XYZ file of C-alpha atoms in Angstrom:
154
model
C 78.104 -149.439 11.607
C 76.847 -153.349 11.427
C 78.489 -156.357 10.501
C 76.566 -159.083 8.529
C 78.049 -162.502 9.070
C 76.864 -166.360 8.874
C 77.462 -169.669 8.485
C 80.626 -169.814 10.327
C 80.941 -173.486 10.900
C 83.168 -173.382 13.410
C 86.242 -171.803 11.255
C 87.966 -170.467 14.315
C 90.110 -168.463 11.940
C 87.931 -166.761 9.565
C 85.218 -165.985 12.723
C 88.649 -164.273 14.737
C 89.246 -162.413 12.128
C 85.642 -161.090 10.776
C 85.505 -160.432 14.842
C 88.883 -158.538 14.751
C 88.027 -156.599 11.499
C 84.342 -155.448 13.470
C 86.322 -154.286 16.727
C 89.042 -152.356 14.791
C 86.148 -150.455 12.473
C 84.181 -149.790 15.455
C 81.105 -151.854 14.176
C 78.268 -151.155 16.901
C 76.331 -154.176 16.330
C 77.104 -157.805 14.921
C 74.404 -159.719 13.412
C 75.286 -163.756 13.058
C 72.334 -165.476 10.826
C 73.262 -168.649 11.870
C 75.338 -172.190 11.965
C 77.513 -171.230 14.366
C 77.895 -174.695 15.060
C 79.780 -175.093 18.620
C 79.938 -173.301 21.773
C 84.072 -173.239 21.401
C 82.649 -170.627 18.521
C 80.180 -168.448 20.118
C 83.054 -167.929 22.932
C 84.861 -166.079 19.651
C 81.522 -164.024 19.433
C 81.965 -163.011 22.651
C 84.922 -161.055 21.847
C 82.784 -158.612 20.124
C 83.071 -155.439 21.174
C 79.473 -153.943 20.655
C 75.775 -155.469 20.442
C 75.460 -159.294 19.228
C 72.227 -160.193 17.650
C 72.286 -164.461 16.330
C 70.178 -166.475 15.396
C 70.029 -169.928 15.363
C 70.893 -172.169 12.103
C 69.670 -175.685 10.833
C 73.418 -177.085 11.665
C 73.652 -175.971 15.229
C 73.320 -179.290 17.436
C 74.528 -177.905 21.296
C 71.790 -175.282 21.306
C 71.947 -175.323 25.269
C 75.857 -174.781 25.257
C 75.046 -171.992 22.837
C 72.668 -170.443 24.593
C 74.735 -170.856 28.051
C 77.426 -168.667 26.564
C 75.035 -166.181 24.165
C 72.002 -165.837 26.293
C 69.936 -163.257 25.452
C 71.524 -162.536 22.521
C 70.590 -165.883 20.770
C 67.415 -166.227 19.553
C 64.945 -168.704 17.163
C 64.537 -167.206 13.635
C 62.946 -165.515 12.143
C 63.367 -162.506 14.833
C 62.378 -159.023 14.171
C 63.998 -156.366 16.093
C 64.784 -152.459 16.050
C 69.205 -151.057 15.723
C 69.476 -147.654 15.006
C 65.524 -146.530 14.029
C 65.763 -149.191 11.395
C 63.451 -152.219 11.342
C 65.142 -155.642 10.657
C 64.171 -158.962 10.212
C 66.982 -161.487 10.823
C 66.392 -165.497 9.724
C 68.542 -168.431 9.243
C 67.103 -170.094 6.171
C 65.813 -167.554 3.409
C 61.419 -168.097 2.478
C 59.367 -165.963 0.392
C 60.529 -162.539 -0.082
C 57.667 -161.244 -1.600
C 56.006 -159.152 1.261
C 58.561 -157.712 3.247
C 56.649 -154.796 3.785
C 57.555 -152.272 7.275
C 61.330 -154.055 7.130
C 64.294 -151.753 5.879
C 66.931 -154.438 5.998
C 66.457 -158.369 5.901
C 69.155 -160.818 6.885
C 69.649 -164.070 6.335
C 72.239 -167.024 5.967
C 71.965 -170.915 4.782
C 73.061 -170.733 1.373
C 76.166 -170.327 1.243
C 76.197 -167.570 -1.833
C 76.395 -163.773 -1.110
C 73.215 -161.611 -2.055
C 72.847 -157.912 -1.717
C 69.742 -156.792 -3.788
C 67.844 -153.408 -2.788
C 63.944 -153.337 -3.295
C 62.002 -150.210 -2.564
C 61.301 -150.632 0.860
C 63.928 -153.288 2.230
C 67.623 -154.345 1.400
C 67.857 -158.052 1.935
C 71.475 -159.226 2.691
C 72.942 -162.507 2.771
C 76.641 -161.802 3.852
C 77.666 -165.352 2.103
C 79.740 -168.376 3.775
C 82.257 -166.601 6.623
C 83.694 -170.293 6.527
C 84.828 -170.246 2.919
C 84.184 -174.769 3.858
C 81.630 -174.035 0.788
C 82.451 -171.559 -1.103
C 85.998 -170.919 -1.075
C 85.774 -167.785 -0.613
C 84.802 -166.301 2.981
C 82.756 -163.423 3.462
C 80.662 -160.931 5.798
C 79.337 -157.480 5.173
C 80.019 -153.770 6.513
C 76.838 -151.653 6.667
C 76.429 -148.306 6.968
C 72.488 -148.097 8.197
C 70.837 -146.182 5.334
C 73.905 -145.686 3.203
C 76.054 -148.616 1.810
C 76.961 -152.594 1.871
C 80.276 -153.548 1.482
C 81.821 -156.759 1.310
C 84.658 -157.733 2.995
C 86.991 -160.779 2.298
C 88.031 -162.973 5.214
């Protein structure tokens, strides 16, 4: 199981508890698209049981303090990688999704809106604002490689 989360924006809070809700399910890996913001919040991240996989947003300024505490597990976007025999590619900011051929699941952040749309080849998720600063209403997403999405409410 995976857990789809961005934007956190330093909301100590919702981040604990998205964190909390992954160790209790037994979510393998954690993917964070992004705007983590501090390195008091990638500490929270580190509480993560399984595999963390970030990537750095357009809002995070102490990239060295998040990389000191996240090493490899930080990385530029747009980064393509390998969980479970499934290809992903995992970006901050959302481009052209027109060609996303040889990726089964595309992840991204930035916007601030929640998006789960299946094509034939790829399902590209954006797991929404785990801040709830913009949208009132803080998310991430549960996913069973190859099966479902589901939304949870933080």
């Amino acid at each position: 199981m995976w857990l789809v989360i961005s934007d956190s924006h330093d909301n100590i809070k919702t981040l604990s508890k998205a964190i909390e809700i992954a160790n209790k399910k037994g979510v393998d890996h954690l993917f964070h698209c992004g705007d983590i913001i501090a390195p008091f919040s990638a500490r929270i991240l580190k509480k993560f049981s399984g595999k963390l996989h970030v990537v750095f947003g357009n809002n995070d300024g102490e990239k060295f303090g998040l990389k000191k505490i996240l090493g490899e597990n930080l990385t530029s976007t747009p980064y393509a990688l390998n969980v479970d025999g499934f290809s992903i590619l995992m970006m901050h900011e959302p481009f052209d999704f027109s060609d996303l051929k040889g990726y089964d699941y595309v992840l991204y952040g930035h916007t601030h809106k929640l998006d789960i749309e299946r094509r034939k080849e790829s399902v590209i998720i954006n797991p929404g604002d785990s801040s709830g600063w913009v949208s009132g209403n803080p998310t991430c997403v549960i996913v069973e490689p190859g099966k479902t999405e589901n939304v949870i409410e933080l």
